[in-house]
PDB file of C-alpha atoms in Angstrom:
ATOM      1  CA  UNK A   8     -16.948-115.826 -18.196  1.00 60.00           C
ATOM      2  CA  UNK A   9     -15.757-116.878 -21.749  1.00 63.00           C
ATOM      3  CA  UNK A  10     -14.394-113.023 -22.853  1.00 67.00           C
ATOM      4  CA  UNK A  11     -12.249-113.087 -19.822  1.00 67.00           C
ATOM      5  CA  UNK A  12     -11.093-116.776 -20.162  1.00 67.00           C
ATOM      6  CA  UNK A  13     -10.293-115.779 -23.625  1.00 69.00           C
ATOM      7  CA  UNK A  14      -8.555-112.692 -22.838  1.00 67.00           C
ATOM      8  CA  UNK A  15      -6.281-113.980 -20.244  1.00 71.00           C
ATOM      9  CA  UNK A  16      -5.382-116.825 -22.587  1.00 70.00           C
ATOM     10  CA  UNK A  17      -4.297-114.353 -25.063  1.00 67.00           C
ATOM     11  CA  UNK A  18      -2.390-111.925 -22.703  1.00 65.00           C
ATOM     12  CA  UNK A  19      -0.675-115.469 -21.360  1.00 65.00           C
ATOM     13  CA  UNK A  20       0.202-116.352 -25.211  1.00 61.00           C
ATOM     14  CA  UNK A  21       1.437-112.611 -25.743  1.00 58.00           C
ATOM     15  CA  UNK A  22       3.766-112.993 -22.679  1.00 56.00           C
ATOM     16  CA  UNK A  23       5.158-116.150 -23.567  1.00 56.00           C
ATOM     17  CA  UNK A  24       5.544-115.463 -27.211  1.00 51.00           C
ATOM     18  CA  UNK A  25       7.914-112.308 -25.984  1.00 46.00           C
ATOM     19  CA  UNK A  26       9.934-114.633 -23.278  1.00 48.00           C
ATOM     20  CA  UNK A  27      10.650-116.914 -26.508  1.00 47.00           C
ATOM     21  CA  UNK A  28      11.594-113.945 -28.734  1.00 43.00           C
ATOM     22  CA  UNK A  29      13.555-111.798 -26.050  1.00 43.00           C
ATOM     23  CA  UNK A  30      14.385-113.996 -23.104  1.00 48.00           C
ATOM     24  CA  UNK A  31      15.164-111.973 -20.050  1.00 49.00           C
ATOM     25  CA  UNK A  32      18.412-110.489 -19.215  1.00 51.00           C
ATOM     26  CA  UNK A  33      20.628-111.332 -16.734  1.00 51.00           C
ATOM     27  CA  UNK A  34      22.681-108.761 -14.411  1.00 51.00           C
ATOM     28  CA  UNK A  35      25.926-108.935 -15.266  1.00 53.00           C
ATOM     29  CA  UNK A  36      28.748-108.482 -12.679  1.00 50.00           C
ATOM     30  CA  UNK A  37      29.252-104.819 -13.390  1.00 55.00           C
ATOM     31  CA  UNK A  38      25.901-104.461 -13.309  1.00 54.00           C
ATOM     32  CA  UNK A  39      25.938-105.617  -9.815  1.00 56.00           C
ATOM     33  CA  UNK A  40      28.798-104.523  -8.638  1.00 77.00           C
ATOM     34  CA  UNK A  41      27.357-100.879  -9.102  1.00 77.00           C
ATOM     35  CA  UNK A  42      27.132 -98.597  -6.699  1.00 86.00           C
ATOM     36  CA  UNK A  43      28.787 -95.344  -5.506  1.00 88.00           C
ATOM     37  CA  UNK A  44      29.039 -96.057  -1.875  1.00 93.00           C
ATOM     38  CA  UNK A  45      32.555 -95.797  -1.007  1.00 94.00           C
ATOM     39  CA  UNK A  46      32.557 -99.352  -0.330  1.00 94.00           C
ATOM     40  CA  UNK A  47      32.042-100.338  -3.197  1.00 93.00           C
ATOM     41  CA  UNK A  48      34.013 -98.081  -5.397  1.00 93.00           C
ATOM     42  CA  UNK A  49      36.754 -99.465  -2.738  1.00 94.00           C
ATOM     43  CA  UNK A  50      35.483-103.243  -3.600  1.00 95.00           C
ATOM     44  CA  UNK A  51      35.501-102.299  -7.984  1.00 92.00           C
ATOM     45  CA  UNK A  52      39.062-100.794  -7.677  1.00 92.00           C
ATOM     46  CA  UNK A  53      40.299-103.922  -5.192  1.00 95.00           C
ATOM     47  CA  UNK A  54      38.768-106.142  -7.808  1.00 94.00           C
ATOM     48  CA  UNK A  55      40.427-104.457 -10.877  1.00 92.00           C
ATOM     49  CA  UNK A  56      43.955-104.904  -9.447  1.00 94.00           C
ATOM     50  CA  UNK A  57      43.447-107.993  -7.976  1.00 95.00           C
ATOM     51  CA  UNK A  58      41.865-109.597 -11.416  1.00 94.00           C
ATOM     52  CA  UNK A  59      45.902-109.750 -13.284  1.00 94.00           C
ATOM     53  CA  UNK A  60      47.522-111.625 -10.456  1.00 95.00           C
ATOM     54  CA  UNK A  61      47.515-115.570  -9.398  1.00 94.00           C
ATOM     55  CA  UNK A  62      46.948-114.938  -5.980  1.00 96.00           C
ATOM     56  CA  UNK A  63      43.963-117.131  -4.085  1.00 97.00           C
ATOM     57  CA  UNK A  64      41.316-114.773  -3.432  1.00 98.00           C
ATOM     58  CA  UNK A  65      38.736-115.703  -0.091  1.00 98.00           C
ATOM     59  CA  UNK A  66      35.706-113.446  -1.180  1.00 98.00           C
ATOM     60  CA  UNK A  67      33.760-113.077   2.825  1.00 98.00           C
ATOM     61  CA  UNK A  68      30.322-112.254   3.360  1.00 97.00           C
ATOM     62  CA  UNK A  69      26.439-112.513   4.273  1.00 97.00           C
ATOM     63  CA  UNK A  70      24.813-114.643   2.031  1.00 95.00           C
ATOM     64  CA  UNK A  71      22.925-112.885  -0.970  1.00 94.00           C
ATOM     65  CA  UNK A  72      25.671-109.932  -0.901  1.00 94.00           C
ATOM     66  CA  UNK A  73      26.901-110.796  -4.290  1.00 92.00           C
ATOM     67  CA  UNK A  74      29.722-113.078  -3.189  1.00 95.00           C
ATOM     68  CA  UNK A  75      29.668-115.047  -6.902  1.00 94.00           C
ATOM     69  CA  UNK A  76      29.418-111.874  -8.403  1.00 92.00           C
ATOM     70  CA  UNK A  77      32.895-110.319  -7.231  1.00 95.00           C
ATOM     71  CA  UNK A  78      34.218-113.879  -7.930  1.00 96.00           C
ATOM     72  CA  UNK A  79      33.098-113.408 -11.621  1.00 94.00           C
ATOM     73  CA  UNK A  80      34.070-110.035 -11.473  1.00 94.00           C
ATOM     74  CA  UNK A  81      37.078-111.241 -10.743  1.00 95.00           C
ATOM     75  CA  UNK A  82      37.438-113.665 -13.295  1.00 95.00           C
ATOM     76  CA  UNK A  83      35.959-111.439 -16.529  1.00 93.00           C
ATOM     77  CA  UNK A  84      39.126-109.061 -15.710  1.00 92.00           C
ATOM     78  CA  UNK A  85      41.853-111.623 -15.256  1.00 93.00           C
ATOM     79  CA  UNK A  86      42.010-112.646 -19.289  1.00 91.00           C
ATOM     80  CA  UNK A  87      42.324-116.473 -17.994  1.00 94.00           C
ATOM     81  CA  UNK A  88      39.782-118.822 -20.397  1.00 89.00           C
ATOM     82  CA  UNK A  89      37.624-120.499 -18.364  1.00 94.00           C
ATOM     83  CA  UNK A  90      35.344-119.977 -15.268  1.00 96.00           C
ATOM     84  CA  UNK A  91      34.677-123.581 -13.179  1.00 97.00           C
ATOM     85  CA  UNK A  92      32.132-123.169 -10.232  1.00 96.00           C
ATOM     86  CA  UNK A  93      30.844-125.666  -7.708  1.00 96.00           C
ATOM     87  CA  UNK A  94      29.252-124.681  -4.504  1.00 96.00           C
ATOM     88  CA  UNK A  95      30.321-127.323  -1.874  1.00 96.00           C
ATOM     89  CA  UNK A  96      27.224-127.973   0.314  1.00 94.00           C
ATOM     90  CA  UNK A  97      25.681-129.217  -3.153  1.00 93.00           C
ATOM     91  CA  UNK A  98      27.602-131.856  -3.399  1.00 93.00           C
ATOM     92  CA  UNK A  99      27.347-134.668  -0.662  1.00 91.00           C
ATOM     93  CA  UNK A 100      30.870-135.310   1.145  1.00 87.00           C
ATOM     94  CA  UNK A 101      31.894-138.603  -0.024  1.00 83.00           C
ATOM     95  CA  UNK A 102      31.826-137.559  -3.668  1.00 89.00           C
ATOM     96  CA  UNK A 103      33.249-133.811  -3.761  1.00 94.00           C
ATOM     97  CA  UNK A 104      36.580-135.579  -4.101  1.00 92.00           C
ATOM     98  CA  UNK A 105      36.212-137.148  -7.235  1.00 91.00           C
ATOM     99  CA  UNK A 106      33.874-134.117  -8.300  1.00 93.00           C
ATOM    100  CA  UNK A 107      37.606-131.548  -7.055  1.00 95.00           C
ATOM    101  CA  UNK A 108      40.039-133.780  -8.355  1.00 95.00           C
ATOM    102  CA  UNK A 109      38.409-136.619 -10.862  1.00 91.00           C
ATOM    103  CA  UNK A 110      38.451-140.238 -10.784  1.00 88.00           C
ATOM    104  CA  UNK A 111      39.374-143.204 -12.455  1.00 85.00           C
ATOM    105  CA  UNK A 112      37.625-145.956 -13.829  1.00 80.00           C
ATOM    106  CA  UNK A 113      36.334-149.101 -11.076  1.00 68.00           C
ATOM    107  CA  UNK A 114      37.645-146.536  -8.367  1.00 66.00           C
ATOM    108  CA  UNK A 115      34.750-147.149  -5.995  1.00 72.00           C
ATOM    109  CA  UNK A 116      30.782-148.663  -7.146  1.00 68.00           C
ATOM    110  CA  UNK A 117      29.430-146.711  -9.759  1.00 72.00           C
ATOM    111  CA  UNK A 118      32.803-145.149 -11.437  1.00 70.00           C
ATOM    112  CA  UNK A 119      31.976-146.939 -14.823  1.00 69.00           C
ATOM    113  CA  UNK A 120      34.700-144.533 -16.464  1.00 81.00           C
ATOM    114  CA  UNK A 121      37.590-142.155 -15.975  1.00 84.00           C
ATOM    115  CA  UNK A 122      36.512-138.570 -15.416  1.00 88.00           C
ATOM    116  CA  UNK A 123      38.280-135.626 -14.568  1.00 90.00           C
ATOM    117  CA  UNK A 124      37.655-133.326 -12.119  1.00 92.00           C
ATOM    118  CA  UNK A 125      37.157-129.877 -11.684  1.00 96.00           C
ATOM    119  CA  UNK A 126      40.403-128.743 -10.598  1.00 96.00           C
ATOM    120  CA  UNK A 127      41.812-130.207 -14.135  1.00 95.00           C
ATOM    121  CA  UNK A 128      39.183-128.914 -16.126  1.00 95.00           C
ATOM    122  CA  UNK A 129      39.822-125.655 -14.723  1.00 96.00           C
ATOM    123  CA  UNK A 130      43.498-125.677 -15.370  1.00 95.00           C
ATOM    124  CA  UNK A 131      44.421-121.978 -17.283  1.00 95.00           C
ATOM    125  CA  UNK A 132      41.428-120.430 -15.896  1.00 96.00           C
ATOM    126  CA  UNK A 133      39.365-119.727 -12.676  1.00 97.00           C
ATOM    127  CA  UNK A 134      38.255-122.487  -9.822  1.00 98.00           C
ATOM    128  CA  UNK A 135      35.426-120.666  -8.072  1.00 98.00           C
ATOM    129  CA  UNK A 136      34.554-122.989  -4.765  1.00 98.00           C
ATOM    130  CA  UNK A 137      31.791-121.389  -2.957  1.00 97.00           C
ATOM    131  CA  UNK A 138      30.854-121.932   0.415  1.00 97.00           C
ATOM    132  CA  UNK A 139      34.259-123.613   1.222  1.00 97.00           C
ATOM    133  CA  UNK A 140      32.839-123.818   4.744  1.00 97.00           C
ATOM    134  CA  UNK A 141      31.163-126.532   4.161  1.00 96.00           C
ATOM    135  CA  UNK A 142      33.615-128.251   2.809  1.00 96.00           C
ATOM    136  CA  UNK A 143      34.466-131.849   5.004  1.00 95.00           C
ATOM    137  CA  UNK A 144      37.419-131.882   6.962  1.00 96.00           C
ATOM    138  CA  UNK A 145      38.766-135.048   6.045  1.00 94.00           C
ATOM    139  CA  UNK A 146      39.212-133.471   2.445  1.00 96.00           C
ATOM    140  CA  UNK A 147      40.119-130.485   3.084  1.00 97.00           C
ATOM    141  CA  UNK A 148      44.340-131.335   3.616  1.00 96.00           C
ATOM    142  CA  UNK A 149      44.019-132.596   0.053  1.00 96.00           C
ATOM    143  CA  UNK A 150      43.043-129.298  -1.057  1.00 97.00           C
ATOM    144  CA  UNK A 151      45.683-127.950   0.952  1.00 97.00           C
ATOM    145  CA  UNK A 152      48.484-129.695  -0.613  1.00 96.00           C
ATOM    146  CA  UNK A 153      47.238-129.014  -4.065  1.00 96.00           C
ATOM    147  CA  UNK A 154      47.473-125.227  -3.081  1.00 97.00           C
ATOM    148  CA  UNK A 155      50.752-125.737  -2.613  1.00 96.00           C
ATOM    149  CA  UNK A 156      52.260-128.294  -4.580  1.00 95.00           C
ATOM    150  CA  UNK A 157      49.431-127.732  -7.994  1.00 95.00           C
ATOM    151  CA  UNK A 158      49.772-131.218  -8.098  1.00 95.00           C
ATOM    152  CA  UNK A 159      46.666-134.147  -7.042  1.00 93.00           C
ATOM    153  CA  UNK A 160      45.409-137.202  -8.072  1.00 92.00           C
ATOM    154  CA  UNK A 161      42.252-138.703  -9.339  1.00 91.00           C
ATOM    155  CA  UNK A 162      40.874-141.134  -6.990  1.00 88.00           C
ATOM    156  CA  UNK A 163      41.994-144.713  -7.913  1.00 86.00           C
ATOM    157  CA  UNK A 164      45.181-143.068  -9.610  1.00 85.00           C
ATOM    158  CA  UNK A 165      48.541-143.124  -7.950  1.00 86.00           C
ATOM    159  CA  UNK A 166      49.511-140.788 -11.050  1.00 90.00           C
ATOM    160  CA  UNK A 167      49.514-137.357 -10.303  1.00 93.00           C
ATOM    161  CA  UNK A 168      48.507-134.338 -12.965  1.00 94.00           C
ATOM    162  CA  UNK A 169      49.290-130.617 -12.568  1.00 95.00           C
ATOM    163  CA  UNK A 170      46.796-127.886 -12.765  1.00 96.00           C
ATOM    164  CA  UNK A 171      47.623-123.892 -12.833  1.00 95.00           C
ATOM    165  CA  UNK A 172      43.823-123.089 -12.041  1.00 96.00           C
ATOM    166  CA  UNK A 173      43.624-119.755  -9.980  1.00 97.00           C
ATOM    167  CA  UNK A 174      41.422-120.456  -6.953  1.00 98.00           C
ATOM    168  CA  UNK A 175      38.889-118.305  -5.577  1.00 98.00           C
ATOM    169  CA  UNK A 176      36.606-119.058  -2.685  1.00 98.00           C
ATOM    170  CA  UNK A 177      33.971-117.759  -1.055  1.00 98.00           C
ATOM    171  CA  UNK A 178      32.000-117.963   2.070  1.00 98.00           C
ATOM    172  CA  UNK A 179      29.491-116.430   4.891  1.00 97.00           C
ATOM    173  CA  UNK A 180      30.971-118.152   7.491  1.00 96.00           C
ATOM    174  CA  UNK A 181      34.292-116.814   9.810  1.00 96.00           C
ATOM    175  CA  UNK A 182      36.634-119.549   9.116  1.00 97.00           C
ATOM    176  CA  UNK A 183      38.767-118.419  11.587  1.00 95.00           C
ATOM    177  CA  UNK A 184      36.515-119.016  14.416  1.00 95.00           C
ATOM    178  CA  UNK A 185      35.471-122.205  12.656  1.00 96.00           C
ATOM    179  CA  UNK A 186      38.813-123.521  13.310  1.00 95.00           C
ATOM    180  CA  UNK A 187      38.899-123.070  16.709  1.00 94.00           C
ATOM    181  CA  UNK A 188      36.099-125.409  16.891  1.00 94.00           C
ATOM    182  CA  UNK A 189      38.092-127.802  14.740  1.00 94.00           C
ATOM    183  CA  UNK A 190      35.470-127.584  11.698  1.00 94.00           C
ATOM    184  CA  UNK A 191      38.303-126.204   9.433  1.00 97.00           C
ATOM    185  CA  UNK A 192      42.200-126.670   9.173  1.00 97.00           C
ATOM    186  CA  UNK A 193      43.511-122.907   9.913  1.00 97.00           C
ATOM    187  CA  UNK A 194      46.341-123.979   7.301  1.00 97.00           C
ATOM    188  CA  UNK A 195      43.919-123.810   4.604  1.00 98.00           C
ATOM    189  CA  UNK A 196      42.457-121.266   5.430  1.00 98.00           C
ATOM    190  CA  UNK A 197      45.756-119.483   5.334  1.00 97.00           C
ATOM    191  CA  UNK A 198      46.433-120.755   1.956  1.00 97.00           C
ATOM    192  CA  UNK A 199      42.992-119.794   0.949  1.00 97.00           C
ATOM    193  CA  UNK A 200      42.854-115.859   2.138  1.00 97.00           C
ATOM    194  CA  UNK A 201      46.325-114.815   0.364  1.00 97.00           C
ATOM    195  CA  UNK A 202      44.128-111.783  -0.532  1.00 97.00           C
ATOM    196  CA  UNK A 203      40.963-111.592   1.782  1.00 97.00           C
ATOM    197  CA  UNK A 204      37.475-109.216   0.000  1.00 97.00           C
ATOM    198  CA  UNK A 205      34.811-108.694   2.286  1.00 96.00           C
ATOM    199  CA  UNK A 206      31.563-107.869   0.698  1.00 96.00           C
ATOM    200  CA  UNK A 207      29.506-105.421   2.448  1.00 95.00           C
ATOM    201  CA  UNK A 208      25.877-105.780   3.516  1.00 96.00           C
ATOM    202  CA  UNK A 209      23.101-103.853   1.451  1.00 96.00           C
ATOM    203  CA  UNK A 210      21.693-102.251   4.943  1.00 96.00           C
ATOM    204  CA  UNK A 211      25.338-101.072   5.043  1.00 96.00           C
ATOM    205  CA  UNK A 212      25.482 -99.202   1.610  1.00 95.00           C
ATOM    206  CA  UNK A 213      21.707 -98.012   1.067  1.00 95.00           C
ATOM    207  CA  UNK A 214      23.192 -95.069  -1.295  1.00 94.00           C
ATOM    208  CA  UNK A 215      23.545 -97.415  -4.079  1.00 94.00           C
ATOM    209  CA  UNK A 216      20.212 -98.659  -3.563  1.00 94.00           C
ATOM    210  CA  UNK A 217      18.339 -96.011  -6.403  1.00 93.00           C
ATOM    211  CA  UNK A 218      20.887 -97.600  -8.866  1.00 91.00           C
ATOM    212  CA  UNK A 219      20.424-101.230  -8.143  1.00 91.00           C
ATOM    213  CA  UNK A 220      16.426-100.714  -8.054  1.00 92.00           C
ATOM    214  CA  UNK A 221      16.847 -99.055 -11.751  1.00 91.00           C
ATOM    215  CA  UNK A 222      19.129-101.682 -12.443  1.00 89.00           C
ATOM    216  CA  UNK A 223      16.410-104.972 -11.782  1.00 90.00           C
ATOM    217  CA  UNK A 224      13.608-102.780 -12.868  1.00 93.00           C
ATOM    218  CA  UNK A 225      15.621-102.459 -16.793  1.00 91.00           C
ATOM    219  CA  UNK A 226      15.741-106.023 -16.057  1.00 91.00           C
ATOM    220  CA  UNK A 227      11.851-106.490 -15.418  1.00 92.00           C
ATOM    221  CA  UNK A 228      11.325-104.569 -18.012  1.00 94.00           C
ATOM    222  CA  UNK A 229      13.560-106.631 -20.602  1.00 91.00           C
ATOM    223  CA  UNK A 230      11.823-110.226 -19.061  1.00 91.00           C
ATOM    224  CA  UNK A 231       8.114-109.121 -18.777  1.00 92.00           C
ATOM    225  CA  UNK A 232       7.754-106.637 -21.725  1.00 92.00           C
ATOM    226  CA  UNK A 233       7.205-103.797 -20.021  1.00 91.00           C
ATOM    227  CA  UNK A 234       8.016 -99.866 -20.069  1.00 92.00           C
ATOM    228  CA  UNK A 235       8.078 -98.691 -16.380  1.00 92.00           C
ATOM    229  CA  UNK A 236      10.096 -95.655 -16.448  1.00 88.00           C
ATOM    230  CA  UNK A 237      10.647 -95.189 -12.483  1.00 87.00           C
ATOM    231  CA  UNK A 238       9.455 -96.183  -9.140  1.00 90.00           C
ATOM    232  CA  UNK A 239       7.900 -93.638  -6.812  1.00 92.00           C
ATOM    233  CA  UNK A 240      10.620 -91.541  -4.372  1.00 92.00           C
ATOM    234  CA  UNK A 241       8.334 -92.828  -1.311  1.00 94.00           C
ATOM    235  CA  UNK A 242       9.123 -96.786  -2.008  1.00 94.00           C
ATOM    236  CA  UNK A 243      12.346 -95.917  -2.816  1.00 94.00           C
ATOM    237  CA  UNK A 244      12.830 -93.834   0.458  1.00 95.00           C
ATOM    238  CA  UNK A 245      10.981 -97.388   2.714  1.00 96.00           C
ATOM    239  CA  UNK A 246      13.485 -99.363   0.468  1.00 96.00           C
ATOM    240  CA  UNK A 247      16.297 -97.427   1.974  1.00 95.00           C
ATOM    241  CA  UNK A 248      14.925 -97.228   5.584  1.00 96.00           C
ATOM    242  CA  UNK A 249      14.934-101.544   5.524  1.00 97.00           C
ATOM    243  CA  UNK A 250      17.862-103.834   6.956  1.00 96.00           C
ATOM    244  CA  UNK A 251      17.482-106.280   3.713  1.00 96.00           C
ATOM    245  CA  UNK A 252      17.868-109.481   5.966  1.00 95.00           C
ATOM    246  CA  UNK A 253      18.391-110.979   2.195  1.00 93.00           C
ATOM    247  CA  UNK A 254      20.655-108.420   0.533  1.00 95.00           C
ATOM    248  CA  UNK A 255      20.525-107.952  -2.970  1.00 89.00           C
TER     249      UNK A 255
END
């Protein structure tokens, strides 16, 4: 009928009105990081020594763990200026070349100008490449040498530039095994795990699961304009007793 038509339309305004006005906040690393499971108190104190240094950092583990959020963990504490992300699967396998290491102008159809790539954009700060996995294998030795030279090339350039950009990586796969099979140079991977973090499961670490429900409730809260105080010991107890195929 008309009164409820009416009334939903107003309750709809209401919400969106507060979404313009207050947004919705987004849980920061700490935030996410939380927990007092020794795991991750080992994980925040890894992280916070680790942050200073230069060394490559390979950040394993299931997917939805929090993998990108140790990365930027790691990044927030280092004092270096920028953060640069890319997630390799997203990108299909003949361009993540020119999208890692830029390209010049009339290099191949569709290069209309000189661009540069991530790996110089990211120079002074933080290259996070997430699932490295999936990255091809024909371009992986290019990485390789860049690890250990800093130096690479745009494609279509025979000039090469420098770049100091700490690299982190990430990934749910055991790249180990993977090069057994030949799906990725053992090298790199090497060159890649100079320090290796392994990010433990949520079934694994169901202590700090009270915290992180409080955590994405303060969050509801923030986005929908609500004031739920708690969530009933029971659900938090089933929360607990479930393997979180997901994670966080």
């Amino acid at each position: 009928d008309q009164r409820w038509a009416g009334a939903l339309a107003q309750a709809a305004a209401r919400q969106q009105l507060w979404l313009q006005l207050y947004g919705g906040a987004v849980a920061t690393s700490r935030e996410v990081l939380s927990g007092q499971s020794p795991s991750m108190c080992s994980l925040r104190r890894t992280v916070e020594k680790l942050a200073p240094t230069d060394v490559n950092v390979l950040i394993l583990g299931e997917s939805g763990v929090g993998k990108e959020r140790v990365a930027r963990a790691l990044h927030e504490a280092s004092g270096r200026k920028r953060l640069v992300a890319l997630t390799c699967a997203a990108i299909p396998k003949d361009l993540l070349e020119a999208e890692l290491f830029g390209v010049e102008k009339g290099a191949f159809t569709g290069a209309l100008k000189s661009r540069p790539g991530l790996v110089e954009q990211a120079a002074g700060g933080t290259l996070l490449l997430d699932e490295i996995g999936e990255m091809d294998l024909a371009l992986q030795p290019k990485l390789l040498r860049f690890l250990e030279s800093r130096g690479a090339r745009r494609v279509g350039s025979e000039q090469e530039y420098r770049s100091n950009a700490r690299l982190i990586a990430a990934t749910n796969r055991d790249l180990q095994a993977e090069s057994h099979h030949n799906r990725f140079r053992l090298d790199l991977y090497f060159r890649l795990a100079e320090i290796s973090l392994s990010v433990p499961p949520l079934r694994e670490r169901s202590e700090d699961i009270p915290g992180l429900v409080q955590t994405f409730l303060r969050l509801a809260n923030e986005r929908f304009g609500k004031n739920v105080e708690c969530v009933d010991p029971a659900l938090i107890q089933q929360m607990q007793a479930y393997s979180w195929p997901g994670n966080v």
